[in-house]
Coordinates of C-alpha atoms in Angstrom, one line a residue:
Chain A
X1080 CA -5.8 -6.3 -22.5
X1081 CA -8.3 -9.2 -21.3
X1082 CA -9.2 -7.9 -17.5
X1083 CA -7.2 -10.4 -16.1
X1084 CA -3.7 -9.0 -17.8
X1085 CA -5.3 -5.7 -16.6
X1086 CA -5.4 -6.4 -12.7
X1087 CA -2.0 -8.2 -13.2
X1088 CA -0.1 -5.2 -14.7
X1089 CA -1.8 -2.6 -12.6
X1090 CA -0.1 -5.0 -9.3
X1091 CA 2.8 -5.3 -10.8
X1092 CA 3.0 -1.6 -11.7
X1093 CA 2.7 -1.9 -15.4
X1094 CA 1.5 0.3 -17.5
X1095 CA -2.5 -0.4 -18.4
X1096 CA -4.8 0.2 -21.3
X1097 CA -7.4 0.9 -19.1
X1098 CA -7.6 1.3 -14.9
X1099 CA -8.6 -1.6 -13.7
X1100 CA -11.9 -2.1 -11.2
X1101 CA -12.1 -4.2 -8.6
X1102 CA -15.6 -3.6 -6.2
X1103 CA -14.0 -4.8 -4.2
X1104 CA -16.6 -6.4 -2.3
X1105 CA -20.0 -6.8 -4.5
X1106 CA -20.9 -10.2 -3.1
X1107 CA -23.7 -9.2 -1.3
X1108 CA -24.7 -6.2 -3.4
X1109 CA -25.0 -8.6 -6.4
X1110 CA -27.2 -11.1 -4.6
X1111 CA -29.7 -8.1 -3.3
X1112 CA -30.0 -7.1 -7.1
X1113 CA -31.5 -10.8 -7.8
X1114 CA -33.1 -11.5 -4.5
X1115 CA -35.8 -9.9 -2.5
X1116 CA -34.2 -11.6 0.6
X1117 CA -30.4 -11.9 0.7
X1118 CA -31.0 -14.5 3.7
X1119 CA -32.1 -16.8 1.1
X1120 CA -28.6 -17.7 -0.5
X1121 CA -27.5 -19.2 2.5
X1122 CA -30.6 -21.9 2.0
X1123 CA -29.0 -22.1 -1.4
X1124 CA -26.0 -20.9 -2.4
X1125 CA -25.6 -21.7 -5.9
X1126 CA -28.2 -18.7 -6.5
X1127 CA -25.9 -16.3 -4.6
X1128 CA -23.1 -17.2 -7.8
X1129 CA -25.8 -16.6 -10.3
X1130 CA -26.3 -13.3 -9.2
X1131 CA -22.5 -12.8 -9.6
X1132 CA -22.3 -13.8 -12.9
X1133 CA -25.7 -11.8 -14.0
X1134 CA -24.3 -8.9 -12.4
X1135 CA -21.1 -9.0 -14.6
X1136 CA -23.0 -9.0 -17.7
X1137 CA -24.4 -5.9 -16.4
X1138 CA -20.8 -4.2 -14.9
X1139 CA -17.9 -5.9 -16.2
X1140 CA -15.8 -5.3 -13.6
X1141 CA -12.2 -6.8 -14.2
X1142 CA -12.0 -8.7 -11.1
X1143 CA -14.7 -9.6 -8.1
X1144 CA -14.8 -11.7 -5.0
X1145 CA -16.0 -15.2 -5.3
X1146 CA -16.0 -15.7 -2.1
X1147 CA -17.9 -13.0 0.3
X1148 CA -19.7 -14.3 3.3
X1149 CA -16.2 -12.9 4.7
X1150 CA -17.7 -13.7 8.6
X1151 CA -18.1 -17.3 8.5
X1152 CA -15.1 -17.9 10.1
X1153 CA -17.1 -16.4 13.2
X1154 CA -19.7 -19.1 13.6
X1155 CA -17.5 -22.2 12.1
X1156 CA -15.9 -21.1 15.9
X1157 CA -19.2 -21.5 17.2
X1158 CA -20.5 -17.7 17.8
X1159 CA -24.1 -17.5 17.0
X1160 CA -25.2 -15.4 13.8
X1161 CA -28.6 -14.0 12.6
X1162 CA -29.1 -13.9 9.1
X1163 CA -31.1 -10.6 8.4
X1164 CA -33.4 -11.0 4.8
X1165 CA -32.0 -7.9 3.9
X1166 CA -28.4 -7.1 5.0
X1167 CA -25.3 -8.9 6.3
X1168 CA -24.9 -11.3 8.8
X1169 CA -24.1 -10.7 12.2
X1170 CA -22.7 -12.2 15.2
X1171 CA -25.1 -12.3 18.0
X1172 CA -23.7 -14.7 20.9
X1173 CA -20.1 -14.4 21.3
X1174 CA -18.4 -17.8 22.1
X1175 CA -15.5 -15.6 24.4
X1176 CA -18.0 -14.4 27.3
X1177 CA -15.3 -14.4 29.7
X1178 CA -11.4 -14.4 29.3
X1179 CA -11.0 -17.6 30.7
X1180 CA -13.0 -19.2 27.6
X1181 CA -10.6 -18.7 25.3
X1182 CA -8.3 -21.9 27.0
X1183 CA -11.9 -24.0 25.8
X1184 CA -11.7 -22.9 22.0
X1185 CA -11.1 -25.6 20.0
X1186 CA -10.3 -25.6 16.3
X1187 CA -13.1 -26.1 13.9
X1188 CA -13.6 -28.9 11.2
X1189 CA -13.9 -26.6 8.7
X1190 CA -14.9 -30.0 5.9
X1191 CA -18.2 -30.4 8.7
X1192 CA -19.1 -26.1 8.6
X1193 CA -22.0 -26.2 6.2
X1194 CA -21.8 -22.6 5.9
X1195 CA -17.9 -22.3 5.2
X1196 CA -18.5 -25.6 2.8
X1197 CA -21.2 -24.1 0.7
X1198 CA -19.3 -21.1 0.2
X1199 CA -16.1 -22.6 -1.1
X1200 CA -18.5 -24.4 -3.4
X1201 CA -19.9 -21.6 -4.8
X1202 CA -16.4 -20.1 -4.9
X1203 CA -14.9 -23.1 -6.8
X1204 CA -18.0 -22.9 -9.1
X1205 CA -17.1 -19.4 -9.9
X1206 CA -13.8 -19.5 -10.3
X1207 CA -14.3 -22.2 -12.6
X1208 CA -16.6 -20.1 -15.2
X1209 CA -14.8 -16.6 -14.8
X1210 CA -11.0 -17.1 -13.7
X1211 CA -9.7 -17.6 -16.9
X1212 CA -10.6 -14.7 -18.0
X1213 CA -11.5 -12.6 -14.7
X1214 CA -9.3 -11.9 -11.5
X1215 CA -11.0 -13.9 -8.5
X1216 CA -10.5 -13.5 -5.1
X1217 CA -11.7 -14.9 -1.9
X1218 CA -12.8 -12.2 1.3
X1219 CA -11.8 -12.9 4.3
X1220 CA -11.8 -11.1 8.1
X1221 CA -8.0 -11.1 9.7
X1222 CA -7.4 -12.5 13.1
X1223 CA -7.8 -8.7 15.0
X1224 CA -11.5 -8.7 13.6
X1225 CA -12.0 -12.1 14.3
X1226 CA -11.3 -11.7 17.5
X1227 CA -13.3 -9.0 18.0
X1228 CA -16.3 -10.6 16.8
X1229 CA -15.2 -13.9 19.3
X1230 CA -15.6 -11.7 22.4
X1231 CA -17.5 -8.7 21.3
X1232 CA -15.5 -5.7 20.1
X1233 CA -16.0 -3.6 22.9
X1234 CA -14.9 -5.8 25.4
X1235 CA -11.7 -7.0 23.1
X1236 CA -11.2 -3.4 23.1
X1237 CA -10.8 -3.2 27.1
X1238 CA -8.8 -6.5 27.4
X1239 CA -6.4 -4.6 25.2
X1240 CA -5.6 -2.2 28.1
X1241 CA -6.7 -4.7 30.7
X1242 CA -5.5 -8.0 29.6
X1243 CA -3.1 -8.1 26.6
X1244 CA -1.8 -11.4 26.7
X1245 CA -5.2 -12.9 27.2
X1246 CA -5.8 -10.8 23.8
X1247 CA -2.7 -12.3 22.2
X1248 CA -3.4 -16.2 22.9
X1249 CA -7.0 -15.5 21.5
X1250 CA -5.3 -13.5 18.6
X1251 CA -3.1 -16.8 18.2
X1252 CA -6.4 -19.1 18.1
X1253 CA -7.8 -16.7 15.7
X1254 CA -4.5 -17.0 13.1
X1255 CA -4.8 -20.7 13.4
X1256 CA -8.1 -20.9 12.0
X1257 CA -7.9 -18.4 9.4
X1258 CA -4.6 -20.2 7.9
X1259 CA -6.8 -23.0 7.6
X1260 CA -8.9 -21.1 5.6
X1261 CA -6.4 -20.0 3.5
X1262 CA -5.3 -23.4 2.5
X1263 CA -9.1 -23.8 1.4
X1264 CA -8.8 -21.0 -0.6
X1265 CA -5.7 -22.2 -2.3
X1266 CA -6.8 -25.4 -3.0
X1267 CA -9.9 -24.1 -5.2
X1268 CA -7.1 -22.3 -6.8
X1269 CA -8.2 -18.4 -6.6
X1270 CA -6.0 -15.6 -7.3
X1271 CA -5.8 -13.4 -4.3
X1272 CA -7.4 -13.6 -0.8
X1273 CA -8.6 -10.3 0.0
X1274 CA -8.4 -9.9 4.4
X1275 CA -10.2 -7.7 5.8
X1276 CA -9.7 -5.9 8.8
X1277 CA -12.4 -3.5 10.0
X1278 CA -12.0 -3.1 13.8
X1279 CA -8.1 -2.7 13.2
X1280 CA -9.2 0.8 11.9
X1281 CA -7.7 4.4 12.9
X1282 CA -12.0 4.8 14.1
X1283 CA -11.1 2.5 17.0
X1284 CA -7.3 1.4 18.1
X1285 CA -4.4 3.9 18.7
X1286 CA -0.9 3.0 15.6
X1287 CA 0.7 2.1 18.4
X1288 CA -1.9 -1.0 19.4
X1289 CA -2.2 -1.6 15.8
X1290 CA 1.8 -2.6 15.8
X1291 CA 1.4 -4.6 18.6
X1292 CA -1.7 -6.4 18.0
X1293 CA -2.8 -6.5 14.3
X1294 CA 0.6 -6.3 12.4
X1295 CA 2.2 -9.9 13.5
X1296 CA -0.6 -11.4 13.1
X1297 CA -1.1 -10.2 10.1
X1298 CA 2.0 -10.4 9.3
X1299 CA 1.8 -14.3 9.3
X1300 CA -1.0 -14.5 7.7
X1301 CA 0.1 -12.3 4.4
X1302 CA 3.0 -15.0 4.6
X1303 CA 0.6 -17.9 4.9
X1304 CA -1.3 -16.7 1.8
X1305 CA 2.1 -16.2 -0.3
X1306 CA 3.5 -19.8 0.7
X1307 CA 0.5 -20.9 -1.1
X1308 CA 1.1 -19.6 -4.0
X1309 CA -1.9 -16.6 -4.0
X1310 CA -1.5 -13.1 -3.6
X1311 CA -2.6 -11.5 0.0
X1312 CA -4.6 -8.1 -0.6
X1313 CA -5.3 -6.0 2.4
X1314 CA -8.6 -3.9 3.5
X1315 CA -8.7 -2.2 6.4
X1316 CA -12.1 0.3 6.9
X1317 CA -11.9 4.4 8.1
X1318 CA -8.5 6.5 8.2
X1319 CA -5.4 4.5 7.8
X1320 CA -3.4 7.2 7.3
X1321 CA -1.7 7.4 10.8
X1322 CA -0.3 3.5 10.0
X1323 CA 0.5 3.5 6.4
X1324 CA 4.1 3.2 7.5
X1325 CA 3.8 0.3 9.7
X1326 CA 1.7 -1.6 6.6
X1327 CA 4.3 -1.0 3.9
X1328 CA 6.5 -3.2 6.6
X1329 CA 3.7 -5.5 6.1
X1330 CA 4.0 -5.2 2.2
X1331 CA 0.5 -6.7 1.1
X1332 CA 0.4 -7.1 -2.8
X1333 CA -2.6 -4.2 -2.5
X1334 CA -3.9 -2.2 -0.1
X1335 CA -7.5 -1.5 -0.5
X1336 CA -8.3 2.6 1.1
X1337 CA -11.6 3.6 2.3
X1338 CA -12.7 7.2 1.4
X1339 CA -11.1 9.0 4.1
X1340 CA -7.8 8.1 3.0
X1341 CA -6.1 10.7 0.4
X1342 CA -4.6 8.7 -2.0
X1343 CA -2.1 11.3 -2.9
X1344 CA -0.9 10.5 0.5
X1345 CA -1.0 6.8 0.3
X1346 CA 0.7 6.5 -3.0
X1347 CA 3.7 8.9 -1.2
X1348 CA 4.2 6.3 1.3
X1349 CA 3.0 3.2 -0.1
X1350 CA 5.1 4.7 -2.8
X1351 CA 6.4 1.6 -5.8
X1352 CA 6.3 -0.8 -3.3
X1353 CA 2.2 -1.6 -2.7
X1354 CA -0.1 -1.2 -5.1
X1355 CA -3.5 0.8 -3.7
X1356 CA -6.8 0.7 -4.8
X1357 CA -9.9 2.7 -3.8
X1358 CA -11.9 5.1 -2.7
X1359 CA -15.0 6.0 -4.4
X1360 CA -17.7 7.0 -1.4
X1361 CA -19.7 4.1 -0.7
X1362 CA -22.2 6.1 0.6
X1363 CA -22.2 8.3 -2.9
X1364 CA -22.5 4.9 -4.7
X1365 CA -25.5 4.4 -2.9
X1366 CA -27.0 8.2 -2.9
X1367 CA -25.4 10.0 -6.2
X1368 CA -26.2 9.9 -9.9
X1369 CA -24.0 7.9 -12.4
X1370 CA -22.6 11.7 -13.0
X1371 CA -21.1 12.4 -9.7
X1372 CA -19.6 8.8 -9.0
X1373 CA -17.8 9.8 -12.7
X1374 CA -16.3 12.7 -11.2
X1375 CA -15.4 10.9 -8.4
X1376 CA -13.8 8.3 -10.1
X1377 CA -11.9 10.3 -12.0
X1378 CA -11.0 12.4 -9.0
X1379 CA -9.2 9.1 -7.8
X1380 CA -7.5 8.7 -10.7
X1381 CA -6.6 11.6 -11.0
X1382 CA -4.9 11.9 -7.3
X1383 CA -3.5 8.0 -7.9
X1384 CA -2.0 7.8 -11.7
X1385 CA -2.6 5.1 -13.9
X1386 CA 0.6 3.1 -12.6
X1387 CA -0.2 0.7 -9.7
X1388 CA -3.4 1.7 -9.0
X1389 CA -7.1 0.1 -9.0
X1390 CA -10.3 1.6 -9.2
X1391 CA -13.0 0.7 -6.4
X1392 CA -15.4 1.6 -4.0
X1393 CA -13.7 2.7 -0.3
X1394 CA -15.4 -0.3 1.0
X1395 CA -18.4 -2.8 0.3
X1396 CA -20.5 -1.9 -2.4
X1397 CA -23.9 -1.1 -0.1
X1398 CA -27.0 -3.5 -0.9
X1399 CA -29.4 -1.5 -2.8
X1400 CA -26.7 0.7 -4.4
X1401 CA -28.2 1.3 -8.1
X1402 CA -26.7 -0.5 -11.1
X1403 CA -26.2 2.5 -13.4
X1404 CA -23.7 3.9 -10.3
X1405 CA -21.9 0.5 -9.8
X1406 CA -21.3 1.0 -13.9
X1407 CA -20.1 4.0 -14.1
X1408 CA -17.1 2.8 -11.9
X1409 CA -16.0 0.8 -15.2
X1410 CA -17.0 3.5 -17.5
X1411 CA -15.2 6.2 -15.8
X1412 CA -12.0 4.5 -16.6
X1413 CA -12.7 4.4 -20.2
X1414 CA -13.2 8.1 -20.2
X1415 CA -8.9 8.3 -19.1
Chain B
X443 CA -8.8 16.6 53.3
X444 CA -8.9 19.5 51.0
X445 CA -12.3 19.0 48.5
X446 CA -10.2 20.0 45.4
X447 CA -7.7 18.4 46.5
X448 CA -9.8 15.0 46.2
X449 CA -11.7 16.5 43.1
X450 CA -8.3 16.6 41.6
X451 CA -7.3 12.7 42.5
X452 CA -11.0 11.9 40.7
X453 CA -10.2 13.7 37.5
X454 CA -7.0 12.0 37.4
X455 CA -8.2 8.7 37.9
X456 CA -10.8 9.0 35.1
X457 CA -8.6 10.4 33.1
X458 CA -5.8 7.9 33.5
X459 CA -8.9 4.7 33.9
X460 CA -7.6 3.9 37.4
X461 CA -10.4 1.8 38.4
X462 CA -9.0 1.4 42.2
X463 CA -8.1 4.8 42.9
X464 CA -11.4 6.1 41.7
X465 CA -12.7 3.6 44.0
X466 CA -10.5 4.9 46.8
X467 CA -11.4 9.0 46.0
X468 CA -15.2 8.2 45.8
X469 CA -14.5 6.4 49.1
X470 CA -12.5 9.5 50.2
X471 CA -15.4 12.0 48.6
X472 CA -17.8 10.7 51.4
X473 CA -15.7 10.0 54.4
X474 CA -14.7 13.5 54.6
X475 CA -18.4 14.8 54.0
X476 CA -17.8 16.1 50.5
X477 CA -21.2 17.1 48.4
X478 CA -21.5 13.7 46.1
X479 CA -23.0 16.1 43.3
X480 CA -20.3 18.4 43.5
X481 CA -17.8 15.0 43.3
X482 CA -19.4 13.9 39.8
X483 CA -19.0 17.4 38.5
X484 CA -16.0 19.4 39.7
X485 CA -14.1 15.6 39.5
X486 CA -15.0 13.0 37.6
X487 CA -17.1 15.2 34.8
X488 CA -14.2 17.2 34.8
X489 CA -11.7 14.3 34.1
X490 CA -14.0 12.9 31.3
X491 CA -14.1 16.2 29.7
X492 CA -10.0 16.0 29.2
X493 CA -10.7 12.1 27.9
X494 CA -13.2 13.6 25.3
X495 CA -10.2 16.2 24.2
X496 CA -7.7 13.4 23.8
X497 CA -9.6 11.5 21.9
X498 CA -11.0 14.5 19.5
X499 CA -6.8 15.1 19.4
X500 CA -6.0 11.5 18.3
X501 CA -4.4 11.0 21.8
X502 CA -6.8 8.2 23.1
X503 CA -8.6 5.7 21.3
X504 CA -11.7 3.7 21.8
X505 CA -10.1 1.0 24.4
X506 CA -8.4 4.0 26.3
X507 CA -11.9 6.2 26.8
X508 CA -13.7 2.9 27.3
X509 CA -11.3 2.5 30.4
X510 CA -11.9 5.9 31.6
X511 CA -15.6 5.5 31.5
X512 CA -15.6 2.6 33.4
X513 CA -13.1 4.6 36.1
X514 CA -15.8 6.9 36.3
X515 CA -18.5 4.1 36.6
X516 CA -16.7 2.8 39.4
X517 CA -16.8 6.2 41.7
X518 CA -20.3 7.0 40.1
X519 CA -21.7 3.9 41.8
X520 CA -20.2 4.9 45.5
X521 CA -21.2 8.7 45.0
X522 CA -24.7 8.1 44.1
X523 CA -26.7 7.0 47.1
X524 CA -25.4 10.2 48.3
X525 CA -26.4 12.4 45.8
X526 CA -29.2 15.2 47.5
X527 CA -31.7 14.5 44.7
X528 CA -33.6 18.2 43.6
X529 CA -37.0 17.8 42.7
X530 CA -37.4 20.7 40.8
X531 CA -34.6 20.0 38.6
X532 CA -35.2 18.6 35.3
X533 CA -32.3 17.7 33.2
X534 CA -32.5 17.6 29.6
X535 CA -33.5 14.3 28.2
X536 CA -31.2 12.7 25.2
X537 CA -32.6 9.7 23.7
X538 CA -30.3 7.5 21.6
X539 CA -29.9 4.6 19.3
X540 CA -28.4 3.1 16.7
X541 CA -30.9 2.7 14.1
X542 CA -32.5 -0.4 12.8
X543 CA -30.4 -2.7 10.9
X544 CA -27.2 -2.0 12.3
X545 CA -25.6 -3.4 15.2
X546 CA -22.6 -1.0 15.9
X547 CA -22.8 0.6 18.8
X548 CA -19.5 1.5 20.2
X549 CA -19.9 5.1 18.6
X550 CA -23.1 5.4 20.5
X551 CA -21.7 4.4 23.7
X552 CA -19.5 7.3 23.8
X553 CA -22.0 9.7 23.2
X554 CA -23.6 8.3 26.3
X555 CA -20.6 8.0 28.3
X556 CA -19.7 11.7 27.4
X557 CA -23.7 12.8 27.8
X558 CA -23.9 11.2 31.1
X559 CA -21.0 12.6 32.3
X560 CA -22.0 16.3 31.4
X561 CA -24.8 15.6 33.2
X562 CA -27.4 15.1 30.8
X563 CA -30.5 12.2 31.4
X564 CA -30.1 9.5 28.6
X565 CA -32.4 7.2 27.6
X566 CA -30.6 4.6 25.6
X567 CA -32.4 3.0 23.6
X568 CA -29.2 0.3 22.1
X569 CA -28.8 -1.0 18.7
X570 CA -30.9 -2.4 16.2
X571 CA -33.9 -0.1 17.0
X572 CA -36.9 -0.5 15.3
X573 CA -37.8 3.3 14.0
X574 CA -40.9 3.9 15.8
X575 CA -39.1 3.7 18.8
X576 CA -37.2 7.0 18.8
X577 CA -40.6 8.0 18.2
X578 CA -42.1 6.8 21.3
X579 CA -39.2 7.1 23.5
X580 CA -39.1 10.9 22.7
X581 CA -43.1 11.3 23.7
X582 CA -42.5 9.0 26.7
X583 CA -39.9 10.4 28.2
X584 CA -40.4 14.0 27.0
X585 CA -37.2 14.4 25.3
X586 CA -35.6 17.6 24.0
X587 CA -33.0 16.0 21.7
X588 CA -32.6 12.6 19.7
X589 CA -29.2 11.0 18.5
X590 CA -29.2 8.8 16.1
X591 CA -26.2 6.6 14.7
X592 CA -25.8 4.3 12.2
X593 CA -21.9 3.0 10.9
X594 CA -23.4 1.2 7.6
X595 CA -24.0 3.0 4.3
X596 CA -27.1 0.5 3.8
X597 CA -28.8 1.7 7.9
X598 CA -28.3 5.5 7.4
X599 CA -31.8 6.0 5.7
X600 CA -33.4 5.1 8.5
X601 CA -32.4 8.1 9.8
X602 CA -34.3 10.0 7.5
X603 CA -37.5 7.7 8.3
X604 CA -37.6 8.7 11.8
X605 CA -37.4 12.5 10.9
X606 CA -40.1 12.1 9.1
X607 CA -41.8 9.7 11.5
X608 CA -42.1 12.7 13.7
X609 CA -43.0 15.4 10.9
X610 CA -46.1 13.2 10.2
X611 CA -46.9 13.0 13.9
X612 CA -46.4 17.0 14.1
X613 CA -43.8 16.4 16.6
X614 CA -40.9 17.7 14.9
X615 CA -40.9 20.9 16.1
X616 CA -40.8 19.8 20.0
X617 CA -37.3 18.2 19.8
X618 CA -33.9 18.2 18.4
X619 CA -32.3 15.8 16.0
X620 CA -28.5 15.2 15.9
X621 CA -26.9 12.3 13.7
X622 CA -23.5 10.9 13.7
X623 CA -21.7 7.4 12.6
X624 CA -18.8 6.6 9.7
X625 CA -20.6 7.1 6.7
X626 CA -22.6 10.2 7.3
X627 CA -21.7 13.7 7.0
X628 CA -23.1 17.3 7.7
X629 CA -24.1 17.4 4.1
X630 CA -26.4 13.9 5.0
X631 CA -28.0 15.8 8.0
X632 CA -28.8 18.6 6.5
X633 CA -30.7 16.4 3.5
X634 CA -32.7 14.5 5.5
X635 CA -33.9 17.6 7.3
X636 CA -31.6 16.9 11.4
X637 CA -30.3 19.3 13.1
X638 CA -26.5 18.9 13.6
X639 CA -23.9 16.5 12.8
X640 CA -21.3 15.3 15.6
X641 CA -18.1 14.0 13.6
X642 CA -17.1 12.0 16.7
X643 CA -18.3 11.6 20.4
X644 CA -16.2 14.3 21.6
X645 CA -18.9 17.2 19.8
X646 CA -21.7 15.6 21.7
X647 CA -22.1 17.2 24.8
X648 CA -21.0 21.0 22.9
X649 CA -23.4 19.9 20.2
X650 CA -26.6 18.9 23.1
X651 CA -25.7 22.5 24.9
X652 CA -26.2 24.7 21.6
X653 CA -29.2 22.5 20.4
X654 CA -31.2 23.2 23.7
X655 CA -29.8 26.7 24.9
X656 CA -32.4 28.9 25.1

């Protein structure tokens, strides 16, 4: 099987030669290998997809995000952002200092975001050299995380309690210009848009929050992706154990587990309906020797069976994480 | 009115992050004479200590102990003008951080929240701190334990630079180190040579007590 056929049978629960591995998210990772400072792809961004296609040479994964500077979305709504030489960015000025600022937000041009422009470039470059052979995806944050980035999490996290539907209409705003993105996405013609939803995790809102303000909007979203013909992967960070239910209502075509998650218990509830991929530790990958992140690996297998399952890290692959451990990801699933 | 009675309503409030009726108990607290100190403890220390249980249970989340906190903020800013300050009383001194590189600090606001309501002094230092700070802070302000957080695999190390910032100033032996945050474990403390490991917030104020009892 090319890796391409590989990722496709594994979604569609087919049987596999091999597991497939996805990162998932090596964007930045990669780049770090190649560049003492990371800040430097966004001055040019065609050396960030170098480093993506040197890396693979080195790990062949079977499919990899072409698309990882997930947070743009953030400042294209004009939040300020600090691009650190060595790590990834982060919002620093929220554009939602008060409630009453979310009636001023205004759609962004994405065509006139440099940032959100070079990165579909490099995207469309990649997908280009790799997709026929390669699955490619696209990362992006989901409206909950967006949002919390808008108005800083912590206080997004009191209006939730405070002042829901001022939450919701920024949630709304939020949707709006990630479907945008999505159409971006499907015009360079990837496979799958991978969302992303860290703040949505167990480590922060209650289930019962997370039905009320993360599923509808991502709800739409997943639909948004499908109407345009890609597939709509989901990644939500920490424990999603407790709402495992309410996403198998949300039926992404993968749900990506962090470490904390058992996958024995995922694949009971997530059970022939959503594929699942994960959950080597991240911070193993970093830490460990080739050896352990074998056992690991196979550990996951192990607990998740060869059918509808991908191999991966729980989350992004750190910056600095050595090559050899990022390897033996792929050469774990050789040894199965 | 009865002084339990009212340390009762305070506790409640906190508990259920009723910004207006802690307002209106602190306001009760001194009208009828009631020790201020007493107030923070017996009510609204009390109340927070139930939020910490809920939230180690899975009851509350982040948004519902944030409210509580800031309940408790609200009396704790009428109560203490009238708190009898003693001298010869010297709390012990937390300092915290998130360490350099990383910017999530939402973990390390509990810890204060809890901290300050157990009545321990903290000196929060924020996010992003450069390393030699915890250094500093704990000389300046003669500190008996640091916390350090980080929630990013790639941050975590500098956790280990700061223990060993103070083993090369010989200073590791006058304080306490606790780490906590997503990625770490009590396996990653013990490696880089801390003290103890908090899973959440809710262990930080047991986890202060047994570092410092004598």
């Amino acid at each position: 099987m090319t890796p391409r056929e590989r990722v496709e049978a594994a979604l569609s629960f087919e049987g596999v030669d091999f597991v497939p591995v996805l990162p998932p998210f090596q964007g930045f990772w990669a780049v770090g290998v190649y560049e003492t400072k990371i800040s430097e792809i966004f001055k040019d961004p065609m050396r960030g997809a170098e480093a993506q296609l040197n890396i693979l040479n080195k790990v062949p994964f079977d499919g990899l995000e072409v698309l990882w500077d997930w947070l743009a979305p953030v400042e294209a709504c004009g939040c300020k952002v600090h691009f650190p030489d060595r790590g990834n960015p982060v919002t620093i000025d929220r554009i939602v200092k008060v409630p009453e600022d979310i009636d001023r937000l205004s759609m962004p041009d994405l065509s006139k975001h440099s940032r959100t422009k070079n990165n579909f470039e490099v995207a469309h470059h990649l997908k280009k050299t790799l997709g026929a052979e390669r699955y490619v995806y696209v990362t992006l944050t989901l409206p909950f995380t967006l949002a919390g980035e808008l108005r800083g999490v912590e206080a997004l996290m009191l209006d939730i309690l405070k002042r829901p539907e001022d939450v919701h209409k920024l949630l709304s705003f939020a949707t709006e210009v990630l479907r945008e993105y999505a159409k971006f996405s499907a015009e360079i013609g990837v496979d799958a848009i991978f969302w992303c939803d860290p703040t949505a995790s167990a480590d922060l809102i209650s289930p019962r929050h997370f039905k009320n303000f993360v599923a509808p909007y991502t709800k739409a979203i997943l639909k948004k992706t499908r109407d345009l013909g890609l597939k709509a992967f989901l990644h939500i960070c920490g424990n999603t154990s407790d709402r495992l239910n309410v996403i198998l209502d949300l039926s992404p075509d993968l749900m990506s587990l962090d470490t904390k998650v058992d996958l024995v218990v995922a694949k009971d509830i997530l059970n022939k309906k959503v594929p699942i991929m994960g959950n080597v530790s991240t911070t193993d990958i970093l830490m460990k020797k080739p050896i352990d992140i074998i056992a690991a690996s196979k550990e996951c297998i192990r607990r998740a069976g060869k059918i509808g399952f991908l191999l991966g890290a729980g989350c992004d692959i750190p910056i600095d994480s050595p090559i050899e451990n990022v390897k033996s990801l792929c050469d774990s699933t050789k040894e199965i | 009115m009865d002084k339990e009675e009212i340390f009762k309503n305070l506790a409640k409030c906190v508990v259920d992050g009723d910004e207006e009726g802690a307002k209106k108990w602190a306001e009760e607290t001194i009208k009828n004479n009631i020790d201020a100190y007493e107030a923070i403890m017996k009510g609204l220390a009390e109340g927070m200590k139930v939020v910490s249980e809920l939230y180690e249970k899975g009851e509350y989340y982040v948004p519902e102990v944030l409210l509580s906190a800031s309940a408790m903020n609200v009396a704790v800013e009428i109560l203490k003008p009238h708190i009898k300050v003693d001298k010869t009383a010297k709390p012990i001194t937390v300092v915290l951080g998130v360490v350099e590189g990383d910017i999530h600090d939402i973990g390390k606001n509990l810890v204060k929240i809890m901290l300050d309501s157990a009545g321990f002094r903290v000196i929060d230092l924020g996010k992003d701190v450069p390393l030699q700070e915890f250094v500093k802070a704990v000389k300046e302000h003669g500190a008996e334990v640091i916390g350090m957080s980080a929630l990013m695999t790639t941050t975590m190390p500098g956790m280990k630079r700061v223990v060993d910032l103070l083993v090369s100033e010989g200073y590791r032996d006058k304080v306490k180190i606790m780490i906590g945050g997503a990625p770490t474990t009590m396996e990653y403390a013990r490696s880089i040579g801390a003290d103890s490991w908090g899973k959440d917030a809710s262990e930080a104020v047991g986890i202060v007590r047994s570092l410092t009892a004598k």
